[in-house]
GROMACS .gro file of N, CA and C in nm:
model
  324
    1UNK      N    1   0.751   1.512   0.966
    1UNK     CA    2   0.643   1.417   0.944
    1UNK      C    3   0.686   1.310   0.844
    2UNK      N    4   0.764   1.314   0.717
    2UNK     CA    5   0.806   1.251   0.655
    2UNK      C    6   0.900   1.123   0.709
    3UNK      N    7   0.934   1.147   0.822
    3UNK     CA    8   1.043   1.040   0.876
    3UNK      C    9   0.915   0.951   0.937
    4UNK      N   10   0.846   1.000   0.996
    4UNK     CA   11   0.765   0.937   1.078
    4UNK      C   12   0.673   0.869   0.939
    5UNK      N   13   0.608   0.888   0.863
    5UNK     CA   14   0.538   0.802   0.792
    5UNK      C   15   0.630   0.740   0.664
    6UNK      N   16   0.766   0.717   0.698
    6UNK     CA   17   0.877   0.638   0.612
    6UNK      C   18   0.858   0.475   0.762
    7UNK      N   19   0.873   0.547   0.920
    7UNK     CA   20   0.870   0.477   0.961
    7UNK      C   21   0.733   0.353   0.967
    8UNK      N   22   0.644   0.421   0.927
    8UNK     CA   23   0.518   0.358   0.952
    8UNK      C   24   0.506   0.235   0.886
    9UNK      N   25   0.524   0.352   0.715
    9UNK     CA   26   0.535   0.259   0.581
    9UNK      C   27   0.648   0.123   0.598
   10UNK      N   28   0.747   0.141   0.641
   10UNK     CA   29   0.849  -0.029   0.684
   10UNK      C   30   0.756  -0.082   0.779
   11UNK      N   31   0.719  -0.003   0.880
   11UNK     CA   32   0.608  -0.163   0.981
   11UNK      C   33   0.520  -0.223   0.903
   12UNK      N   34   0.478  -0.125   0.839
   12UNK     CA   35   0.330  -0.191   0.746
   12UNK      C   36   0.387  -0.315   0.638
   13UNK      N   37   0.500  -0.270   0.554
   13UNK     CA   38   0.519  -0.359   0.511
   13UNK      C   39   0.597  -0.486   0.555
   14UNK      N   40   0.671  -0.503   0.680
   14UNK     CA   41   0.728  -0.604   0.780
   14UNK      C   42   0.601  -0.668   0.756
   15UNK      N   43   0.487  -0.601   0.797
   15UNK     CA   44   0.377  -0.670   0.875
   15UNK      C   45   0.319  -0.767   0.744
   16UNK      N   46   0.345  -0.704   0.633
   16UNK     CA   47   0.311  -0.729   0.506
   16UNK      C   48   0.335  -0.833   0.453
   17UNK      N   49   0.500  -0.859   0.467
   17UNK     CA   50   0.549  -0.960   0.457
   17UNK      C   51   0.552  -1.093   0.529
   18UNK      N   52   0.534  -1.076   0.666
   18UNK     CA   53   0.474  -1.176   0.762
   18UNK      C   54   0.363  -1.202   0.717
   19UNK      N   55   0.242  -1.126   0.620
   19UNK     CA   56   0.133  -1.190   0.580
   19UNK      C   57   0.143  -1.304   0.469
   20UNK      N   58   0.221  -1.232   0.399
   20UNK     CA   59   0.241  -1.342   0.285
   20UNK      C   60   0.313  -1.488   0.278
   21UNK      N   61   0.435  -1.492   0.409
   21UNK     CA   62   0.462  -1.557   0.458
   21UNK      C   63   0.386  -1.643   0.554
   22UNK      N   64   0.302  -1.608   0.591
   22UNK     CA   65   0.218  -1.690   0.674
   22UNK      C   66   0.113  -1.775   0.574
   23UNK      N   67   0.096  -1.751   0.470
   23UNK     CA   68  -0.050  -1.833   0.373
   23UNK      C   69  -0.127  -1.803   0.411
   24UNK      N   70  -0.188  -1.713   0.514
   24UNK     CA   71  -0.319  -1.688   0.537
   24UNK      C   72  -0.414  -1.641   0.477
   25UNK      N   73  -0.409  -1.679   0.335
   25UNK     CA   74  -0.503  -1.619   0.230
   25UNK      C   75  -0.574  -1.743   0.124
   26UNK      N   76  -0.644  -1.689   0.022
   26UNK     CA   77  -0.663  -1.837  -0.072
   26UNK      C   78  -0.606  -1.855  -0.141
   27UNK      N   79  -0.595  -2.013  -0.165
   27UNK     CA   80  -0.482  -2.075  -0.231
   27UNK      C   81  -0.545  -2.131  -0.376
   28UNK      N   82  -0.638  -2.080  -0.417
   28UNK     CA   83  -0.720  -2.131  -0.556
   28UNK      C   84  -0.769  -1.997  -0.656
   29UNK      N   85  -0.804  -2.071  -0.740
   29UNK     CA   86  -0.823  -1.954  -0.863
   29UNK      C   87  -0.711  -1.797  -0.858
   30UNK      N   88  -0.751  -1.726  -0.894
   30UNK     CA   89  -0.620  -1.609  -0.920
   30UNK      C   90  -0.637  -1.542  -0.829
   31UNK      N   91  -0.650  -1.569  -0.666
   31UNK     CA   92  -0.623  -1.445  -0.564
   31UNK      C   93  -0.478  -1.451  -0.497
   32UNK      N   94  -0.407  -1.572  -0.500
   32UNK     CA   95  -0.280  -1.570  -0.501
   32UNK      C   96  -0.216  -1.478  -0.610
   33UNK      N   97  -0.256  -1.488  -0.730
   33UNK     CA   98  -0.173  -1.385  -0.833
   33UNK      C   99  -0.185  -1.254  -0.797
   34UNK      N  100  -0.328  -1.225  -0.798
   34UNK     CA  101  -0.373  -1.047  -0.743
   34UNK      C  102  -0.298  -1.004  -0.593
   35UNK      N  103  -0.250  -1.137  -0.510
   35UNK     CA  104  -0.199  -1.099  -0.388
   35UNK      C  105  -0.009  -1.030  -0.433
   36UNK      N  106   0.002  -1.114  -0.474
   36UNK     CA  107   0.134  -1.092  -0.521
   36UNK      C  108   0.160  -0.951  -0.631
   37UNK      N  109   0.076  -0.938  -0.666
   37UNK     CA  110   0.110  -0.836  -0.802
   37UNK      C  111   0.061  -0.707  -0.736
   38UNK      N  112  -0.052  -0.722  -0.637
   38UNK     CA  113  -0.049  -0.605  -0.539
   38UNK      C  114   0.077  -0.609  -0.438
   39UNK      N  115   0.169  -0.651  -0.415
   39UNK     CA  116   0.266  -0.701  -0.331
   39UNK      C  117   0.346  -0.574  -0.404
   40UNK      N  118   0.374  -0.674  -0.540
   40UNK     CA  119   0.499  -0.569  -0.612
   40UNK      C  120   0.455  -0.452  -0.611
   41UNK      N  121   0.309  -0.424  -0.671
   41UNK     CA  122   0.303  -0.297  -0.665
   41UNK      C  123   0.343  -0.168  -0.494
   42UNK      N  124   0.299  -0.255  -0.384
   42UNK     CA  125   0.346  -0.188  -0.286
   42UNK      C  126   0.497  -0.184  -0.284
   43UNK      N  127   0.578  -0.279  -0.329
   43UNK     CA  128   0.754  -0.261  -0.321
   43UNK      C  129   0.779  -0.113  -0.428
   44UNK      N  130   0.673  -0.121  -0.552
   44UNK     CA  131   0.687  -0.012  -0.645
   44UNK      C  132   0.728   0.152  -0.577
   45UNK      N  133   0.571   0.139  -0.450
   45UNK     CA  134   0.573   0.261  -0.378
   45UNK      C  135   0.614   0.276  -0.285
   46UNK      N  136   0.692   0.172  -0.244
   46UNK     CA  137   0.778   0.176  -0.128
   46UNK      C  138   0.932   0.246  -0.140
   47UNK      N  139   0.947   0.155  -0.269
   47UNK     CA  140   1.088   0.218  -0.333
   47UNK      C  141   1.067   0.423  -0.396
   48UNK      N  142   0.995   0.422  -0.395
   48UNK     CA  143   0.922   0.561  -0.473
   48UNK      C  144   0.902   0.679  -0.351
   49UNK      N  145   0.933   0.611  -0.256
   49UNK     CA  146   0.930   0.673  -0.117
   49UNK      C  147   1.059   0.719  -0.068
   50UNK      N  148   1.098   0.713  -0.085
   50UNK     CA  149   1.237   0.742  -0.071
   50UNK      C  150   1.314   0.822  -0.188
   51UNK      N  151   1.226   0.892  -0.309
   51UNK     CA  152   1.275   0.990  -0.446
   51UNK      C  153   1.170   1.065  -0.435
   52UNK      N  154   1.066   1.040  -0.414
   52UNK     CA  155   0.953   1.142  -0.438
   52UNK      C  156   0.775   1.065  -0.339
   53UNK      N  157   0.822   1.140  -0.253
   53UNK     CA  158   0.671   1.136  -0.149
   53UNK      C  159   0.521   1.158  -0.234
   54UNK      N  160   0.521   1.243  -0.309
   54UNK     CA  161   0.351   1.257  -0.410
   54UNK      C  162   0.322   1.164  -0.481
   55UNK      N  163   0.432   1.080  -0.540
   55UNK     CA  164   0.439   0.999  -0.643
   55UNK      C  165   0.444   0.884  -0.567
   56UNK      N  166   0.491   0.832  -0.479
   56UNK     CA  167   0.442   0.722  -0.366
   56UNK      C  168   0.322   0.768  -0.336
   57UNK      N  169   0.230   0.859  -0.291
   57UNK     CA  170   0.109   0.840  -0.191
   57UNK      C  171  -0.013   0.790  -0.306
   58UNK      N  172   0.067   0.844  -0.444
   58UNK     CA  173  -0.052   0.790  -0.570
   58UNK      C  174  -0.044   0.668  -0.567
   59UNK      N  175   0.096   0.598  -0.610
   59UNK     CA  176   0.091   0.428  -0.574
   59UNK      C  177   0.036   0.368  -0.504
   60UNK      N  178   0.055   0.479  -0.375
   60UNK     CA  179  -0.009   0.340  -0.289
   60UNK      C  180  -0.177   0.380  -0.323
   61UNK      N  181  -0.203   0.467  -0.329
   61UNK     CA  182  -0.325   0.475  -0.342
   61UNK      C  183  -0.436   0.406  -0.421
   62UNK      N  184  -0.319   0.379  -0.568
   62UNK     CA  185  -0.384   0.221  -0.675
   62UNK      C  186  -0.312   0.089  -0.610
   63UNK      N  187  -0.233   0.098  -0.513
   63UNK     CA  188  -0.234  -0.009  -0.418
   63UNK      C  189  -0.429  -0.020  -0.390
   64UNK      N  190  -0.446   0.053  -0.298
   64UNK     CA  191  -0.549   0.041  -0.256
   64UNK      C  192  -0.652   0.015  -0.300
   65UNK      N  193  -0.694   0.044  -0.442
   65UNK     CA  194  -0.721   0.085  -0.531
   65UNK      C  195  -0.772  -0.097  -0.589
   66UNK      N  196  -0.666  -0.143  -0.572
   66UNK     CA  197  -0.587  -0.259  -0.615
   66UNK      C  198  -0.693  -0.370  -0.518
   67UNK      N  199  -0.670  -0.356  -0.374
   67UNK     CA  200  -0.704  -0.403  -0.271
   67UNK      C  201  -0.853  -0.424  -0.263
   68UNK      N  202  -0.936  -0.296  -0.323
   68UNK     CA  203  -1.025  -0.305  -0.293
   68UNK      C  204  -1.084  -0.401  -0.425
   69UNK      N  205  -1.040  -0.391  -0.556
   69UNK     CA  206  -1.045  -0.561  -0.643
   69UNK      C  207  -1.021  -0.625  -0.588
   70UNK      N  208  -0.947  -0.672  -0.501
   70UNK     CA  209  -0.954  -0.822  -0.439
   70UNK      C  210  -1.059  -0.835  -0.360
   71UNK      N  211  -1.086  -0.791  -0.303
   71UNK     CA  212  -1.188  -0.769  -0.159
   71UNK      C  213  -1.313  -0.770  -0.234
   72UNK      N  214  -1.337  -0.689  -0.282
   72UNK     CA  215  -1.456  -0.755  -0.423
   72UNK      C  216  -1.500  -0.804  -0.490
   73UNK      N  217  -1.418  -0.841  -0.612
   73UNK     CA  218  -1.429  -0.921  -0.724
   73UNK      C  219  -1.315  -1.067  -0.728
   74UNK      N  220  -1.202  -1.088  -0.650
   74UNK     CA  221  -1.136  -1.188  -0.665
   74UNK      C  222  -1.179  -1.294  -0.547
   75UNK      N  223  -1.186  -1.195  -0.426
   75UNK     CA  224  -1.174  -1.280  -0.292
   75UNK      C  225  -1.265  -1.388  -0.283
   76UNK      N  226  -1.244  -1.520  -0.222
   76UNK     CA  227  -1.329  -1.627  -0.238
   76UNK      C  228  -1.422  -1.610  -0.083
   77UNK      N  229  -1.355  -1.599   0.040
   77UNK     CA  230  -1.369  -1.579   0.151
   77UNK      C  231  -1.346  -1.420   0.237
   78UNK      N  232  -1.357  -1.419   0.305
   78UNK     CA  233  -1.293  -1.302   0.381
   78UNK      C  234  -1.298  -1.192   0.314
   79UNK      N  235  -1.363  -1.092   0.254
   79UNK     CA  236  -1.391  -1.040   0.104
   79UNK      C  237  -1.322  -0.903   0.153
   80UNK      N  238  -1.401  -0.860   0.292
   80UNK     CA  239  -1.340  -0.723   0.325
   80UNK      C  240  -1.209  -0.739   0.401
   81UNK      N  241  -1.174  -0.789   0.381
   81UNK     CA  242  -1.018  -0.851   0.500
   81UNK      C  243  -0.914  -0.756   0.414
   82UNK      N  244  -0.909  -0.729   0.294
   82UNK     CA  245  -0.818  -0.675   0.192
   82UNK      C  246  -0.844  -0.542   0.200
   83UNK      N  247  -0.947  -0.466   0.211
   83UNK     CA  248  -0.979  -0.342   0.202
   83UNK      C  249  -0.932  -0.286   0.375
   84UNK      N  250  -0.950  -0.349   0.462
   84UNK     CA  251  -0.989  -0.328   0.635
   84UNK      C  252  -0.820  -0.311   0.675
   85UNK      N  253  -0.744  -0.457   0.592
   85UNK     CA  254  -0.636  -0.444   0.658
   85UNK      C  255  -0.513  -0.326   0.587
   86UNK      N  256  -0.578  -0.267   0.452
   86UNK     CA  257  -0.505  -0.190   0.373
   86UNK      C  258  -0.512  -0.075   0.416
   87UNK      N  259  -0.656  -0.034   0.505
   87UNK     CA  260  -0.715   0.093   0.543
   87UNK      C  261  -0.571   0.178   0.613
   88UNK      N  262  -0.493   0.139   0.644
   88UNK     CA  263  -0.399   0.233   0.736
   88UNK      C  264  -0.280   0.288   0.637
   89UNK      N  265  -0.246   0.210   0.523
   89UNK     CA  266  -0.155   0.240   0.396
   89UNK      C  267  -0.249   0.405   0.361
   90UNK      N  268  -0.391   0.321   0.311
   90UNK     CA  269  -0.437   0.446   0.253
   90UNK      C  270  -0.418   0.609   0.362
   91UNK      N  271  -0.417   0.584   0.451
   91UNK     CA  272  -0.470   0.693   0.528
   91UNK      C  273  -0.265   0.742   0.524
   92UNK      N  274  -0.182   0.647   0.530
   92UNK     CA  275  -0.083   0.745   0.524
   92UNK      C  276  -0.023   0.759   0.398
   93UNK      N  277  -0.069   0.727   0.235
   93UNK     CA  278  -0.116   0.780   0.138
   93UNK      C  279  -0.117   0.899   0.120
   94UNK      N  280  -0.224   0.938   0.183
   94UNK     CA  281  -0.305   1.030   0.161
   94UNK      C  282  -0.208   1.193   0.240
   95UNK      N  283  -0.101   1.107   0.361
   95UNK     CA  284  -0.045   1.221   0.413
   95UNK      C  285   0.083   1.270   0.339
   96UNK      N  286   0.140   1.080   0.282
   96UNK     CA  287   0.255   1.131   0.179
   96UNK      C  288   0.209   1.229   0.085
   97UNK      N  289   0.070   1.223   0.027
   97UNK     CA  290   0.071   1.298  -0.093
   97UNK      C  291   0.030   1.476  -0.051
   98UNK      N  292  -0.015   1.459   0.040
   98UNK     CA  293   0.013   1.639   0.133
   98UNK      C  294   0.136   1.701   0.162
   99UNK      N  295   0.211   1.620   0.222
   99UNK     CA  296   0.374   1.585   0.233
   99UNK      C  297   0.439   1.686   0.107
  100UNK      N  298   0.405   1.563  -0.010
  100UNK     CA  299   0.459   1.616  -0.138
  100UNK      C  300   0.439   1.700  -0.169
  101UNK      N  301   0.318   1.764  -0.196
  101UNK     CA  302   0.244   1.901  -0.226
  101UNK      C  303   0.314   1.964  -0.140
  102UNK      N  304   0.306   2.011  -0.034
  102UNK     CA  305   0.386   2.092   0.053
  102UNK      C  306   0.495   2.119   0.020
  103UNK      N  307   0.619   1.988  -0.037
  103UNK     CA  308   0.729   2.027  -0.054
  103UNK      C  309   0.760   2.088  -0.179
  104UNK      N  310   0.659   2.005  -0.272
  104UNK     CA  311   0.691   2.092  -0.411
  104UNK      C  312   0.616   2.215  -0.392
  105UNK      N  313   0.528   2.274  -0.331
  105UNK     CA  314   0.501   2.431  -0.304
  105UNK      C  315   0.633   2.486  -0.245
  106UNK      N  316   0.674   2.434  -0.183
  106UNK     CA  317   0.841   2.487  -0.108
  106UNK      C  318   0.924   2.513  -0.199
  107UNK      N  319   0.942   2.433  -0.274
  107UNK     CA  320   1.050   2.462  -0.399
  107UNK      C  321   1.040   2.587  -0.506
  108UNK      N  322   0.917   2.576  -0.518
  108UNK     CA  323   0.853   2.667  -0.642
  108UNK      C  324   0.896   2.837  -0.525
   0.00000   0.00000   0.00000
């Protein structure tokens, strides 16, 4: 299962990066900054994916976490667009961090 949601996690973020590349977001007050700094933070748990699966599914999870401040309190337009399009990170989140548990029960 781990290969398969390593694979997921690179589409998501391809797809990720085609977003940011495209401008399809707002270009005023600080939702460009919150876009970007949630950005790094997903490279954070992306890279973290590849040393430790529990400790990625938390990242991404204040990814999400993250997402759902924008979608709330920053977004000028499109408010739930940030939470809707993040929804599929969280859900395989949630499997990295079962993942992990599993493996560190394995070890012990």
């Amino acid at each position: 299962m781990s290969k398969i949601l390593k694979i997921l996690t690179t589409i998501f973020g391809l797809l990720y990066v085609l977003f940011l590349i495209s401008g399809s977001y707002g270009h005023s007050g600080s939702e460009p900054l919150v876009i970007y700094i949630m950005f790094a933070v997903f490279l954070i748990g992306y890279v973290t994916m590849w040393k430790n699966e529990l400790y990625c599914g938390l990242i991404f999870v204040l990814w999400w976490i993250g997402m759902w401040y924008l979608g709330v309190f920053v977004a000028e337009q499109d408010k739930g667009a940030a939470v809707v399009m993040g929804f599929p990170l969280f859900i395989i989140a949630i499997l990295f961090i079962i993942s992990g548990i599993k493996k560190k029960k394995a070890t012990q």
